[in-house]
Structures are given as structure tokens and as C-alpha cells.
Short mmCIF file of C-alpha atoms in Angstrom, two decimals:
data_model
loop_
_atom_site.label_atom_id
_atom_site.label_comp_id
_atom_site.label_asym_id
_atom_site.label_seq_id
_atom_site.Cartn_x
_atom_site.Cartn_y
_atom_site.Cartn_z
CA UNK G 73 -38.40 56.71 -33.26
CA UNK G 74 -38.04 53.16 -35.22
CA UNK G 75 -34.63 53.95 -35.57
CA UNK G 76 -33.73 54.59 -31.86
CA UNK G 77 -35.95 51.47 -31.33
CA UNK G 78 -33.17 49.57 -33.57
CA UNK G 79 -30.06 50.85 -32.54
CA UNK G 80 -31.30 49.94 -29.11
CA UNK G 81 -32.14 46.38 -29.80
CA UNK G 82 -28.85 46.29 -32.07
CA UNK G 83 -26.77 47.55 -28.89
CA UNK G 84 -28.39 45.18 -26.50
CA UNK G 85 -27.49 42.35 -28.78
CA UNK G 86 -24.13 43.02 -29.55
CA UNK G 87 -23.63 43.53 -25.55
CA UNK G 88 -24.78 40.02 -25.17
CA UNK G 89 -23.00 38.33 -27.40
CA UNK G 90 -19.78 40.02 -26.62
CA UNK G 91 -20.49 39.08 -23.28
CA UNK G 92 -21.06 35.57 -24.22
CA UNK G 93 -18.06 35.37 -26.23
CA UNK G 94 -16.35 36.71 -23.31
CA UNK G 95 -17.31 34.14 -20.98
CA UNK G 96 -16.32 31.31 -23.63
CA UNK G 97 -12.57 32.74 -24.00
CA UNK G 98 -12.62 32.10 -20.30
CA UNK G 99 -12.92 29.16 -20.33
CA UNK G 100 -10.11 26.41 -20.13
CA UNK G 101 -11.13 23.40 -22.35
CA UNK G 102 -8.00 21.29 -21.26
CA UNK G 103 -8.51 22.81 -17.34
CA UNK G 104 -12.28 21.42 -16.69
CA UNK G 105 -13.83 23.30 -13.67
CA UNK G 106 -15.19 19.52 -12.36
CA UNK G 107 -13.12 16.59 -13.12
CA UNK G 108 -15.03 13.40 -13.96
CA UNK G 109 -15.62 11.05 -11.07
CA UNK G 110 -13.46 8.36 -12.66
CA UNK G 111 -10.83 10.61 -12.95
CA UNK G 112 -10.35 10.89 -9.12
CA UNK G 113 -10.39 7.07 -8.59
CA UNK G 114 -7.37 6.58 -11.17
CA UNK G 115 -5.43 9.54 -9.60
CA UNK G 116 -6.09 7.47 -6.40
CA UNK G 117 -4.93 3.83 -7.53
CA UNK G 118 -2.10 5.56 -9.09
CA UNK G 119 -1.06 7.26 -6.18
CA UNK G 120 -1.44 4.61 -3.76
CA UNK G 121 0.35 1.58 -6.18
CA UNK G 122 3.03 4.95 -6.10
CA UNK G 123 3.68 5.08 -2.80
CA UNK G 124 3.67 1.55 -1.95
CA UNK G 125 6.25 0.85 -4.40
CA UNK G 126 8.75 3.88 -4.08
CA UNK G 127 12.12 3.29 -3.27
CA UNK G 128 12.16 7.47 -2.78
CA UNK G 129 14.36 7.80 0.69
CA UNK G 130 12.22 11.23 0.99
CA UNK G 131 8.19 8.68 1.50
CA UNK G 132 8.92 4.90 1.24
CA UNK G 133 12.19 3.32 3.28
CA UNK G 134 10.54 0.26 4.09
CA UNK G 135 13.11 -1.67 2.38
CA UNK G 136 16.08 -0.47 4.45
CA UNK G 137 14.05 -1.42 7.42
CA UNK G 138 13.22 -4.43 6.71
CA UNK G 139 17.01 -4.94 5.54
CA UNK G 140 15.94 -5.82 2.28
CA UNK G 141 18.29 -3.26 0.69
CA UNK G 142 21.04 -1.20 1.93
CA UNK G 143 22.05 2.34 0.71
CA UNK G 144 25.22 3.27 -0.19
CA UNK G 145 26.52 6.04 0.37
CA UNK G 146 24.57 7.88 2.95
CA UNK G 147 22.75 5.39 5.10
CA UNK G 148 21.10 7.36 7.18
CA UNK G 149 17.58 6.13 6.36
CA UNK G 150 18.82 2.73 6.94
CA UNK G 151 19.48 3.87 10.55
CA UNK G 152 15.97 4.81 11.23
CA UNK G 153 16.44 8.48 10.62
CA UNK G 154 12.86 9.24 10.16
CA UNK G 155 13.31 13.38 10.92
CA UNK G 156 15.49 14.40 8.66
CA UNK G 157 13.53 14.29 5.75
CA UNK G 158 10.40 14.20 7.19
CA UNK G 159 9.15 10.72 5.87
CA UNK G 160 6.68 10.28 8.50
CA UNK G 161 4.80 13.46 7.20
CA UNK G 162 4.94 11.83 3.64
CA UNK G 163 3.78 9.25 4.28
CA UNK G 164 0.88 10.35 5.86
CA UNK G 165 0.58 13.20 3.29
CA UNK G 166 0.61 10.60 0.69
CA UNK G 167 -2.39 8.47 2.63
CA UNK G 168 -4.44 11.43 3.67
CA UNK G 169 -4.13 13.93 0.69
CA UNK G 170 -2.96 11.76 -2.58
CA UNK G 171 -5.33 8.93 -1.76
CA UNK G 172 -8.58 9.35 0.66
CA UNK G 173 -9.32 12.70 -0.06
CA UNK G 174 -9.28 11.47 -4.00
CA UNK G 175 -11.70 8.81 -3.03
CA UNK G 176 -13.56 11.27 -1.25
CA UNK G 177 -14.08 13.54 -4.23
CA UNK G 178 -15.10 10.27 -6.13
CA UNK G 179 -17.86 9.61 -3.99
CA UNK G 180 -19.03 13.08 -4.09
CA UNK G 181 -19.55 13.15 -7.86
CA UNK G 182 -21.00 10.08 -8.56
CA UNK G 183 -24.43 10.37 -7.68
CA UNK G 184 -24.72 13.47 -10.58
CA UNK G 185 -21.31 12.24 -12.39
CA UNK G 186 -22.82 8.45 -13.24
CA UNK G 187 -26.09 8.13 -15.58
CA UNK G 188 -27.84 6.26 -18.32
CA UNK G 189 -28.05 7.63 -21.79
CA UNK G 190 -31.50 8.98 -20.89
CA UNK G 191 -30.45 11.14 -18.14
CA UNK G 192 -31.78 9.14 -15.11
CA UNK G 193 -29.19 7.50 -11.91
CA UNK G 194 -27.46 4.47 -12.84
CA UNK G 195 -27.88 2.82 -9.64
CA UNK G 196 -26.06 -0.51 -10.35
CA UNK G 197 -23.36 0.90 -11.74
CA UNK G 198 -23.75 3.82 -9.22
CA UNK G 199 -23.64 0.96 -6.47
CA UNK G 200 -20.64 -0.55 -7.39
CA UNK G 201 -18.24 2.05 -8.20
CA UNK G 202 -19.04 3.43 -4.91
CA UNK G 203 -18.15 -0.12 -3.20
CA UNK G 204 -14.61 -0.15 -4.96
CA UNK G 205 -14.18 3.14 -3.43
CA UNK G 206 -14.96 2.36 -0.04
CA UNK G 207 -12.69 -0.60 -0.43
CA UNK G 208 -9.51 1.06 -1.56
CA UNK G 209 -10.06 3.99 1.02
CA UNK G 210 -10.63 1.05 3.75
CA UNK G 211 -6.69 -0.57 2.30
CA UNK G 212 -5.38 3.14 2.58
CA UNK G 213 -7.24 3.28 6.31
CA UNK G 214 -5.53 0.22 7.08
CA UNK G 215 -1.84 1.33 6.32
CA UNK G 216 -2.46 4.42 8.36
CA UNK G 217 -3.52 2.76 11.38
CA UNK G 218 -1.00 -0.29 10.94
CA UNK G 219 1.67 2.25 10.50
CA UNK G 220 0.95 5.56 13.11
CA UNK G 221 -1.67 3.96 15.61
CA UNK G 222 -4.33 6.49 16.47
CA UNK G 223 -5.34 8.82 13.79
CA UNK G 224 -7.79 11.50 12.95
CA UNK G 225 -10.69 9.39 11.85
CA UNK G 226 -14.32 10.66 12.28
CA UNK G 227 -13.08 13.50 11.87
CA UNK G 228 -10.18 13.53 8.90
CA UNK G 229 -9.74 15.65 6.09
CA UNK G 230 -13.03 17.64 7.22
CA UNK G 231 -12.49 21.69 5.53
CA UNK G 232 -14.77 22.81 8.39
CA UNK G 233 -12.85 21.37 11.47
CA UNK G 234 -8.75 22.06 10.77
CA UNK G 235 -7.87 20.58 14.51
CA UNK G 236 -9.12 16.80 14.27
CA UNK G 237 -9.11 14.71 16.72
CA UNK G 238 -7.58 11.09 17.01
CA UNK G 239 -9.54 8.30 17.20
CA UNK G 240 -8.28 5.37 19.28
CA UNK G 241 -6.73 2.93 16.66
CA UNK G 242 -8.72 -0.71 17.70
CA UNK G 243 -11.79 1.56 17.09
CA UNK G 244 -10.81 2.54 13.70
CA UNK G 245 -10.06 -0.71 13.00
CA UNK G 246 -13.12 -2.54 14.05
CA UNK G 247 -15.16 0.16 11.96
CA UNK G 248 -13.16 -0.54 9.06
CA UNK G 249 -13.88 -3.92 9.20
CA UNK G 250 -17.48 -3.28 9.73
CA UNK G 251 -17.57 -1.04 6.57
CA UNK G 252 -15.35 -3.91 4.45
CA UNK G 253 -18.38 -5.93 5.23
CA UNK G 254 -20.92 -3.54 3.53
CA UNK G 255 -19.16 -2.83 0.40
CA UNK G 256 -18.40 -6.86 0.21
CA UNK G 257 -22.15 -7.30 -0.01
CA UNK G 258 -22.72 -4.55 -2.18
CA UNK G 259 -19.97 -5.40 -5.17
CA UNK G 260 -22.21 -6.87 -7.71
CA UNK G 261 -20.54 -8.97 -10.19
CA UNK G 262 -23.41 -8.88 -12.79
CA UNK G 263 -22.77 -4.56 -13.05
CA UNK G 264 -20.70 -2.71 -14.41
CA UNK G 265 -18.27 -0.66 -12.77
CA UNK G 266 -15.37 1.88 -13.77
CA UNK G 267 -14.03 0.19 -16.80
CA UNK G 268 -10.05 1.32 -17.85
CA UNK G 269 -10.55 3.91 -15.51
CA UNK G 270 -9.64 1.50 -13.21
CA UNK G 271 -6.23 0.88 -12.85
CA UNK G 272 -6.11 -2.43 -11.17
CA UNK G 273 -9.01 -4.60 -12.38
CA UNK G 274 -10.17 -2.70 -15.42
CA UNK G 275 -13.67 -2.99 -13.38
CA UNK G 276 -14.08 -6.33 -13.40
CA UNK G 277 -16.37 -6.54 -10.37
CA UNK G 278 -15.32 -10.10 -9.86
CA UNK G 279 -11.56 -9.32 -9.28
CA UNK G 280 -12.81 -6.43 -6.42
CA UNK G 281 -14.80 -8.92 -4.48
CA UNK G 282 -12.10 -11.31 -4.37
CA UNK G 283 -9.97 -8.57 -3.86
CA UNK G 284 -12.23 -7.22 -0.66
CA UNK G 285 -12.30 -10.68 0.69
CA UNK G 286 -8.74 -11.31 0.45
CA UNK G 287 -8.50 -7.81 2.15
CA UNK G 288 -10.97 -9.21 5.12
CA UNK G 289 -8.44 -12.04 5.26
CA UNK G 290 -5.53 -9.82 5.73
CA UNK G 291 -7.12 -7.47 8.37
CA UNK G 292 -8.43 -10.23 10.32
CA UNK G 293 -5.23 -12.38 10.67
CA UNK G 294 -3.57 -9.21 11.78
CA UNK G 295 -5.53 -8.85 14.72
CA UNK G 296 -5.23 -12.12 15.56
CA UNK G 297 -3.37 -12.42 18.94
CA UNK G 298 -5.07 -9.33 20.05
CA UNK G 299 -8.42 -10.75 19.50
CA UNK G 300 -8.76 -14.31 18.56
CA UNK G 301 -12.07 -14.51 17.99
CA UNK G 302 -13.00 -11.87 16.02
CA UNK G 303 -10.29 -12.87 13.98
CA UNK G 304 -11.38 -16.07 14.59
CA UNK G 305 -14.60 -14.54 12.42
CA UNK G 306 -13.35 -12.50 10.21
CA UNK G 307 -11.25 -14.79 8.26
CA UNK G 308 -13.63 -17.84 8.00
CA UNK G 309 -16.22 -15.08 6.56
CA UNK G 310 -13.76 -13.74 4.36
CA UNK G 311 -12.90 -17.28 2.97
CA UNK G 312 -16.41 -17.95 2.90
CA UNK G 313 -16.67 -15.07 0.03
CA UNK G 314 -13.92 -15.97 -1.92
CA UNK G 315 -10.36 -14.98 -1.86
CA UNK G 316 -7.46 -15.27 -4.30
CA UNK G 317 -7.10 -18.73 -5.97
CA UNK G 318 -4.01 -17.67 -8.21
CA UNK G 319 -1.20 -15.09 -9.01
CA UNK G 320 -4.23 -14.11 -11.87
CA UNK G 321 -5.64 -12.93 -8.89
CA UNK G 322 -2.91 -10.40 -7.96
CA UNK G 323 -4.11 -6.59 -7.48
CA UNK G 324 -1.33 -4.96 -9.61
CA UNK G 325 -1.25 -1.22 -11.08
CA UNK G 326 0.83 -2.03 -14.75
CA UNK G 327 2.53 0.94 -15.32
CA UNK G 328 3.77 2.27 -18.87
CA UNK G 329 7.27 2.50 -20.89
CA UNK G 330 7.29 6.44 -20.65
CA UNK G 331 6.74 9.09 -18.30
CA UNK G 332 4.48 10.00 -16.30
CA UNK G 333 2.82 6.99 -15.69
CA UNK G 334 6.17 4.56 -14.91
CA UNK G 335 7.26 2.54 -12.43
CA UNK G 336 8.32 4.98 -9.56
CA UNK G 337 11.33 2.48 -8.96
CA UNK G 338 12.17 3.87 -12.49
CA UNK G 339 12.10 7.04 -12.00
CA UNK G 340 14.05 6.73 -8.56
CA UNK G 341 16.90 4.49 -9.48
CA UNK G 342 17.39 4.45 -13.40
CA UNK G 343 15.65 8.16 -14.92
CA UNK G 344 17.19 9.96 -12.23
CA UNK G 345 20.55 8.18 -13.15
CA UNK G 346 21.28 7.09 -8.82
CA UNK G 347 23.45 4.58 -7.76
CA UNK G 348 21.79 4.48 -4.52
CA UNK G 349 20.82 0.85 -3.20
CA UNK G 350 22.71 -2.48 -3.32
CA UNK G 351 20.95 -5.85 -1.53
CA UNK G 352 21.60 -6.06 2.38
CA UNK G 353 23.07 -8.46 3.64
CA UNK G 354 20.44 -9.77 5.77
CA UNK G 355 18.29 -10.78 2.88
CA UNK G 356 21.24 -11.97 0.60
CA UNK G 357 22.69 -14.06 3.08
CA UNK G 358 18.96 -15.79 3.85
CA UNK G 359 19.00 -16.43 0.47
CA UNK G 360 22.05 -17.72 -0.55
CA UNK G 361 22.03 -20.05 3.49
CA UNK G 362 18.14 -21.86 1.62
CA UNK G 363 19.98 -22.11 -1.91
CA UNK G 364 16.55 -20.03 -2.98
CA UNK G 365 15.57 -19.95 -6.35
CA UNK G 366 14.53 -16.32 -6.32
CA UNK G 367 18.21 -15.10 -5.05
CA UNK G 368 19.14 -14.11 -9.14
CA UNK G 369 15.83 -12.68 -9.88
CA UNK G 370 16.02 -10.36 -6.81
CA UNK G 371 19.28 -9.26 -7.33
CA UNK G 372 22.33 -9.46 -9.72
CA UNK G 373 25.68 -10.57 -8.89
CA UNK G 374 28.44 -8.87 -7.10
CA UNK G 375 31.63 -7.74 -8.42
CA UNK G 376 32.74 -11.12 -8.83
CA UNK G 377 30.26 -11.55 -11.83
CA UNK G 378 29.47 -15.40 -9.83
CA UNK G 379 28.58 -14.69 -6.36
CA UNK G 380 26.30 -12.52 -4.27
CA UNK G 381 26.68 -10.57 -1.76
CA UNK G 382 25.00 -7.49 0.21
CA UNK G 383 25.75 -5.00 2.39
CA UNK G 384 26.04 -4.80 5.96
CA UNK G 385 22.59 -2.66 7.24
CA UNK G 386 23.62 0.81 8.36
CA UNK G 387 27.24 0.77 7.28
CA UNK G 388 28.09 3.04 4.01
CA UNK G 389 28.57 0.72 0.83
CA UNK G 390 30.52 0.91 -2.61
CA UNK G 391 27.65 0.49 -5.09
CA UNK G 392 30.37 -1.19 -7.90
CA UNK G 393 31.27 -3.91 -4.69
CA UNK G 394 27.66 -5.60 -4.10
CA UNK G 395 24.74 -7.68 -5.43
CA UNK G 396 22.52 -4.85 -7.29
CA UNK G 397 18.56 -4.34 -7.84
CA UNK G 398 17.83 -6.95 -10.39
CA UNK G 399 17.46 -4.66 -13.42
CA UNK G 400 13.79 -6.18 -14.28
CA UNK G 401 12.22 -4.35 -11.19
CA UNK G 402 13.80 -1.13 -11.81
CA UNK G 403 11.59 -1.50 -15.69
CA UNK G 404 9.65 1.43 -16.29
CA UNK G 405 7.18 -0.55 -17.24
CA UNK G 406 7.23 -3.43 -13.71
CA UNK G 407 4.34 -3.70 -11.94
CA UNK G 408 3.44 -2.00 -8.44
CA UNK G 409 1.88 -4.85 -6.67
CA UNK G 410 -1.02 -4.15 -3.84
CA UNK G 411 -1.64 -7.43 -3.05
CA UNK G 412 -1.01 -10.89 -3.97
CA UNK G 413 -2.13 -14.33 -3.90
CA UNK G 414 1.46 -15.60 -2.59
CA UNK G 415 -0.06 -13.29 0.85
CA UNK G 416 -3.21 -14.39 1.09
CA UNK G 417 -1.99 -18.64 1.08
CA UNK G 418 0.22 -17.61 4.26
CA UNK G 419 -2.73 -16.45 5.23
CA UNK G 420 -4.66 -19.47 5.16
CA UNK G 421 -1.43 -21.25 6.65
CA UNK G 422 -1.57 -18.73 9.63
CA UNK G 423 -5.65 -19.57 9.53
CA UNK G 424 -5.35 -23.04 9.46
CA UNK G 425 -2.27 -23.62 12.19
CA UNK G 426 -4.44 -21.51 14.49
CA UNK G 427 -7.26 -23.93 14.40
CA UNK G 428 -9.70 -21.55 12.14
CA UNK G 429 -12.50 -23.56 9.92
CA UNK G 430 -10.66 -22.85 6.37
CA UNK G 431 -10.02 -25.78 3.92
CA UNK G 432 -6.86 -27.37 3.73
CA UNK G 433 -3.78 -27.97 6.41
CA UNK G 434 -1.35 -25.03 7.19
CA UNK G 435 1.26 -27.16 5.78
CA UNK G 436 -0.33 -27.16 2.36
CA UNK G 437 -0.97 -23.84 2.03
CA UNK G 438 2.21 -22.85 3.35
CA UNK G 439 3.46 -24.99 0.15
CA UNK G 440 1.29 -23.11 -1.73
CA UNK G 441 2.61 -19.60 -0.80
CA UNK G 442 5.68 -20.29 -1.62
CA UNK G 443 5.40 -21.95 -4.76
CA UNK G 444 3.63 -18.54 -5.86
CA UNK G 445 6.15 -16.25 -4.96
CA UNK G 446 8.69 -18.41 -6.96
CA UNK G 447 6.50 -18.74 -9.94
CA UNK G 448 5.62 -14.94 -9.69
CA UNK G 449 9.07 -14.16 -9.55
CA UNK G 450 9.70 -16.56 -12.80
CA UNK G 451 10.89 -19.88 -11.33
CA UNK G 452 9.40 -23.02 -11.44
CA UNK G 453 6.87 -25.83 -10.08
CA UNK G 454 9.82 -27.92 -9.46
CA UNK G 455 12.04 -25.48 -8.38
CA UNK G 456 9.24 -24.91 -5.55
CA UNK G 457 8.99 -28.60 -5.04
CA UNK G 458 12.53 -29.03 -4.48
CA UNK G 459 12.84 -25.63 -1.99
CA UNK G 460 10.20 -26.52 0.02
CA UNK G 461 12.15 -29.67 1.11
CA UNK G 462 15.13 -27.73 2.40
CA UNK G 463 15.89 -27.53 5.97
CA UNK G 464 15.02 -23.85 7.47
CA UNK G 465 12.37 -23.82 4.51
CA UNK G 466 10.47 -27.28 5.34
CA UNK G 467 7.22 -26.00 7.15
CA UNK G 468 7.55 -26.28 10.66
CA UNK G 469 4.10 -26.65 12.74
CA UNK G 470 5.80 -26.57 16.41
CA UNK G 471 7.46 -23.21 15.16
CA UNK G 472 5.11 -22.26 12.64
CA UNK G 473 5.61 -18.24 13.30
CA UNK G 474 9.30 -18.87 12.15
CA UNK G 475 8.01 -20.34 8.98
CA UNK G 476 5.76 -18.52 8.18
CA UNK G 477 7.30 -15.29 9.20
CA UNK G 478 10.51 -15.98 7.68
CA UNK G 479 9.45 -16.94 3.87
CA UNK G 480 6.71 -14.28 4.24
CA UNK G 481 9.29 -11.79 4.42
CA UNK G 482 11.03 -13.46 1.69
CA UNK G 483 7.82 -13.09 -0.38
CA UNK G 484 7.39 -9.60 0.41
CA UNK G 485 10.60 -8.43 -1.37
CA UNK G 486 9.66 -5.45 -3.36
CA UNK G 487 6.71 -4.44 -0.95
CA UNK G 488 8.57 -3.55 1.89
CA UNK G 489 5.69 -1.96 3.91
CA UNK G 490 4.08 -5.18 4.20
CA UNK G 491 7.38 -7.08 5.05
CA UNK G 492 7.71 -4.45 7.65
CA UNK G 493 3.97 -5.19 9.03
CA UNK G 494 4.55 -8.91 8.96
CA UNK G 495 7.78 -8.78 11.02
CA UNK G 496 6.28 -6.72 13.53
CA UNK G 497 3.49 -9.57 13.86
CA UNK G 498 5.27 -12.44 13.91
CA UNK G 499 8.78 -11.20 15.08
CA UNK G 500 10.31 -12.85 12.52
CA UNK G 501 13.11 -12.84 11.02
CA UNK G 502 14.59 -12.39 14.07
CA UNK G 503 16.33 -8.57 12.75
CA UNK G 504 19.22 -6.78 14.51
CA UNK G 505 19.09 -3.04 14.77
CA UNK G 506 21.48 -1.25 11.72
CA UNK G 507 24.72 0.02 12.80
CA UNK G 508 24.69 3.16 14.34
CA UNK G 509 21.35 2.99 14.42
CA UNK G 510 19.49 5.94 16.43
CA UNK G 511 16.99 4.02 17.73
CA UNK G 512 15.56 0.50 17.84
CA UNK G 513 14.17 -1.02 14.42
CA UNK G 514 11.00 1.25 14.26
CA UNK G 515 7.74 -0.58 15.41
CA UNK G 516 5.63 2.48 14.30
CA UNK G 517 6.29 5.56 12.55
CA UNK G 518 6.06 8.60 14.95
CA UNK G 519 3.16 11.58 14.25
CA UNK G 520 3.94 14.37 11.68
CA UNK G 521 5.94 17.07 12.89
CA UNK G 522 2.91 19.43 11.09
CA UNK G 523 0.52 17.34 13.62
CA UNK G 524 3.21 18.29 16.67
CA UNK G 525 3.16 22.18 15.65
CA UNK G 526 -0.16 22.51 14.41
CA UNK G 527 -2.62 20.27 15.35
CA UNK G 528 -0.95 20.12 19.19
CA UNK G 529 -3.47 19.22 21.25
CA UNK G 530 -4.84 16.31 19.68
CA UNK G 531 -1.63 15.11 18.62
CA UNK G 532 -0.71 15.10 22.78
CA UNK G 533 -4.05 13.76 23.58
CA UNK G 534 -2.95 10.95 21.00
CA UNK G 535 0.96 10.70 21.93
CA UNK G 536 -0.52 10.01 26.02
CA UNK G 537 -3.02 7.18 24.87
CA UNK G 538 -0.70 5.01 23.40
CA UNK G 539 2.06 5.37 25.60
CA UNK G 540 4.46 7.69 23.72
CA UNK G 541 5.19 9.11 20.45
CA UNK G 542 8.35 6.83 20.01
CA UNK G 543 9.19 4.31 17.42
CA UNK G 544 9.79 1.77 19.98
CA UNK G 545 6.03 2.20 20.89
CA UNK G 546 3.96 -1.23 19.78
CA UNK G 547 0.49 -0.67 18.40
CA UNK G 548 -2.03 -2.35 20.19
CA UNK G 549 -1.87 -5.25 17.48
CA UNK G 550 1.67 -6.19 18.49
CA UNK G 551 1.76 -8.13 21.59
CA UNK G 552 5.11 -10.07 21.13
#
């Protein structure tokens, strides 16, 4: 009897363990069922300092569009040929998918994810993670609604509801805005926050507030001739709370020597061996008309080894014949840049000239913008002294949308979404359409063609509300 008694107990053991051990070798120590919190945010900053900086014809063509660069040869892209390769779906892939839903998961595991060593919520910490969060997801909001007007909002990226509807765009925005606010006043500088998980500030809760601010600054002025007086508002709060004060200010994702994490320009132009891009013309010839001190670290020189030139936009180019990439942006290592201070002292200009209670004159921070875009880019003080002085580049307070819209666009060189959202505003440079161009120069990107087939519906709800699903359709921002 004892020894059926054992044999049991001896069976039932070795059952367990087995069973245990079982479950172990099922287990994926490098494939973690939950990924850390933090781990989501990174993906997130990565993703979205990725897709702002491509130069991938296939997501980001903002360059060609803004006649910054010209392809060589097949310019297609460069004639607003959106369908082909489906950028419009990329792009919004990229915002929805790579980016919010990350953010999304982020905020989902902190409350469990984010703890003291004895076990209990880390509320400050808890607090402000959650607050750089909401203010990336707002920036990625923002490109969205800049870029396709109405969106799925309320009720995006929602498991339970696969036919969203759009949200009309000035609502979206006004919400955004009113969330910006909340996560300005709950960034703590005295907490902690994601450390070298984050990619952009290393957590320094400082940097985010300035960064929010600056943010507030951006969104306001953008608004500005559609409603004066909330942008009226919005900036002089946002300057209230502290913006950038310096290029150490700059939101920047510093990417690494070797893959994977590398400057995507890298990995388009130089890893993948492509002898794709060459300056336009457009931009070149700006350059070379204001004698501008940035002209050789934009570009290199042409085949002539003195002078520069670009190509004509639209028309199919010999790589060996013009002005190329200068070779420091194509660095694996160079820097995607989400926003810098060079943008936020045209901002103050634009602030200023329109009569809004911010310190200084427009002139002066017009001065200022400038001179950090040329120190940024590696000139000098002087060299910004002396540019400023030039005819076309002397600010002009009569025509101050020329000014400022002009060297704007010269300061956006290398983020060629935002050059491409500042043209549309000011409506300058005063840009021709490409040759053999199908279509006016784009002022909004048309609905994914998996929204047309898929998502029907609401995407003709949307299409009717804003008068037309058409690249020629302005958003409700741009009113000139």
C-alpha cells in the first residue's frame, strides 16, 4: 500500500515538473510576450524622426515638391505622381501604425509598466512620461491633419470599430491644441522621465516643455489667417511658457554609424548604392541669386568642380551633370531634425509683424532665424551679418510674407514636409508647377486608396465635406 502511495506521489511529481519544464522551453527569452513601455516610445521617436527625414520616393517626396531636389532619372514623383506608388497610403501608414498606435501601447503599459523599487505607482515619473507621449502623438496628429484634412479621429486605430469615421479637420485641430495645453501643465521639470529611452531629449523634462511650447507656437501661427485670435492666444501663451532660445534647443533623433539605427538618407542614397537626386534648380538658383552662405553646405558642385547648378523640376537629369546632396547629410550618422530653433524665431517674426504681444520686433527675430540656420548649417555670425544685408534677403515689413516665406523655405532644406507646409501658408516662394506635371503643385495629399476601397463610406462622407478628394483642394487653414 506505501508503495502504491509512492509511486503515486513520484508520478504526480515528475508530471509537474515535466510540465513545468515544458512551459519554460516555450518560452522565447529574446521574444518577450509584453514589451516594456519605454520600448514603444523609442520605436515611436524612431519612426517618426524616420519618416520625416526619408528621401524614400515610395513615403517622403516632400523635397521634389518643394523643388528642393530633383530626381534623375525617372521624375515621376517630382511631377506629383502620388498613385503610383501609393505614397499617400505611406504616409498615413507611417503616422497611424509606426507612430500613434506605438504611443498608444505606451500609454497602456505605464500605469503597471512604471514603479518604485518597492512595488507601488510612480506617479511623477508616471505623470510625465505620459505627457511626452501625448505630446509627440499631438506632433504626429498635426502632420496628419496639415497633410490629408479630415481624418479618423475619435475614432482611429480603435480594434473594435474597423470603419472609422472622419472627423472634421478644424475640430481635430482645436482639440489638439486643447490637449497640448494639458500635457504643457503636466511636464514637470523636477521628475524624472524616460531617460536614454528617449531618443530626442534623453528625458530631460526641461527640453519637452520647451519643446511643447515651441510646438503651441507652431500650431498656433498656422492657423493664423483662419482664426486670428485664437492664434492671437495661442502663441502669446506658448511664449509665455518658454520656447526655444538656441539651436541647443533643437529636437533632433542622432542616429548611429551602423545599421539599423542610421540615417534613413543613408540607407536611401549611399547603402543602397542610388544615384537618384541632384539639387533643383529652383533652390540652387535662389541660392546662388542671395550669394547664400549655406549654397556649399547644401550641395556640392557641378561638373565643373566651381559652379553650381540644379536641375530643371520635372525634367529627367544626368546625375554626373549637377550640384549633388552635400555628402555630410547623406552620413549615416546626420541627424533627423523634428524641430528647430531657426523655426520657431520665424515664428516670433510672423508673431510679432502680426501685432501679437511677444518680445522683440519681427525684424529682429527674423535676423535671428536666419543667423541659426546658417550657424546650424556651419557658417558663421558674420557670415549671417553680412547676408542679412543683401537685397531679396533684407527683412521686408510691407512684404513680410515674402520674407519670411522665402528664407523659411530656405531654412527648411532637409525637412521638406515642413517647407511644403510653410509654402502652402504663406504662398511663398512663389513655385511653378514641374514639367509635365499631372496636376497642380499638391496642396494636400489625397485619402488612401485602402480608405477609398475599404473604409468607403466615410472616406465619401469625408471627400464631400471638404470639397473634393483632389490635390488642388486647400485645407481649411489655407486661405490664400
Amino acid at each position: 500500500m506505501k508503495k502504491n502511495i509512492y509511486l503515486t506521489l513520484l508520478a504526480v511529481i515528475l508530471i509537474t515538473a515535466c510540465t513545468k519544464n515544458l512551459t519554460e522551453l516555450n518560452r522565447d527569452p529574446k521574444s518577450p510576450a509584453t514589451a516594456p513601455s519605454y520600448a514603444f516610445v523609442t520605436n515611436a521617436e524612431r519612426s517618426f524622426s524616420n519618416t520625416l527625414a526619408s528621401s524614400n520616393v515610395n513615403l517622403n517626396i516632400f523635397r521634389l515638391i518643394v523643388q528642393h531636389w530633383q530626381e534623375t532619372q525617372y521624375p515621376e514623383e517630382s511631377q506629383y505622381d502620388l498613385g503610383t506608388r501609393e505614397i499617400n497610403d505611406a504616409v498615413w501608414n507611417a503616422m497611424y501604425r509606426d507612430v500613434i498606435r506605438d504611443l498608444r501601447e505606451a500609454k497602456a503599459l505605464i500605469p503597471a509598466d512604471v514603479l518604485k523599487q518597492d512595488g507601488t505607482p510612480d506617479l511623477d515619473k508616471q505623470t510625465n512620461q505620459l505627457a511626452i507621449i501625448e505630446v509627440m502623438e499631438i506632433y504626429a496628429w498635426f502632420y496628419l491633419v496639415s497633410t490629408f484634412g479630415n481624418i479618423p479621429y475619435n475614432q482611429a486605430l480603435d480594434i473594435e470599430n474597423p470603419f472609422p469615421v472622419y472627423d472634421d479637420a478644424k475640430t481635430v485641430y482645436n482639440d489638439l491644441l486643447a490637449r497640448l495645453d494639458v500635457a504643457i501643465e503636466n511636464l514637470n521639470t523636477a521628475n524624472e522621465s524616460f531617460g536614454t529611452a528617449d531618443l530626442i531629449y534623453n528625458g530631460d523634462t526641461g527640453k519637452w516643455k520647451k519643446f511643447a511650447n515651441s510646438l503651441k507656437l507652431k500650431m498656433g501661427l498656422l492657423i493664423a489667417d483662419d482664426d486670428n485670435e485664437k492664434a492671437k492666444a495661442t502663441v502669446e501663451s506658448a511664449v509665455a511658457g518658454g520656447v526655444f532660445t538656441s539651436n541647443s534647443d533643437n529636437a533632433e533623433v542622432h542616429y548611429l554609424n551602423a545599421p539599423p539605427n542610421t540615417n534613413p538618407i543613408w540607407v536611401d542614397l549611399v547603402q543602397s548604392g542610388r544615384d537618384d537626386f541632384v539639387g533643383a534648380s529652383t533652390l540652387v538658383d535662389q541660392l546662388e541669386e542671395f550669394s547664400d552662405p549655406r549654397l556649399n553646405d547644401f550641395f556640392t558642385p557641378d561638373q565643373t568642380g566651381t559652379g553650381y547648378s540644379g536641375a530643371p523640376p520635372g525634367e529627367q537629369s544626368a546625375f554626373a551633370q549637377y550640384s549633388h546632396v552635400n555628402p555630410t547629410i547623406t552620413r549615416a550618422d546626420f541627424p533627423g531634425l523634428l524641430m528647430d530653433y531657426a523655426e520657431v524665431e520665424f515664428g516670433l517674426a510672423e508673431a510679432a509683424q502680426r501685432g501679437y504681444d511677444v518680445a522683440g520686433t519681427a525684424a529682429s527675430h527674423y535676423g535671428n532665424a536666419v543667423t541659426a540656420s546658417i550657424l546650424y548649417w556651419g557658417g558663421t555670425a558674420g557670415d549671417a551679418t553680412a547676408y542679412l544685408l543683401r537685397p531679396g534677403v533684407l527683412y521686408n515689413p510691407v512684404n513680410w510674407k515674402m520674407s519670411i516665406g522665402l528664407q523659411q523655405w530656405i531654412a527648411f532644406y532637409n525637412r521638406g514636409w515642413d517647407a511644403w507646409i510653410s509654402w502652402r501658408k504663406f504662398d511663398y516662394p512663389q513655385l511653378q508647377p514641374a514639367s509635365d506635371a499631372l496636376s497642380e503643385i499638391p496642396k494636400r495629399f489625397p485619402y488612401p486608396v485602402n480608405e477609398q476601397n475599404v473604409n468607403t463610406k466615410n472616406y465619401e462622407a469625408a471627400s464631400s465635406a471638404i470639397g473634393g478628394d483632389e490635390v488642388e483642394t486647400k485645407l481649411w487653414w489655407d486661405k490664400y
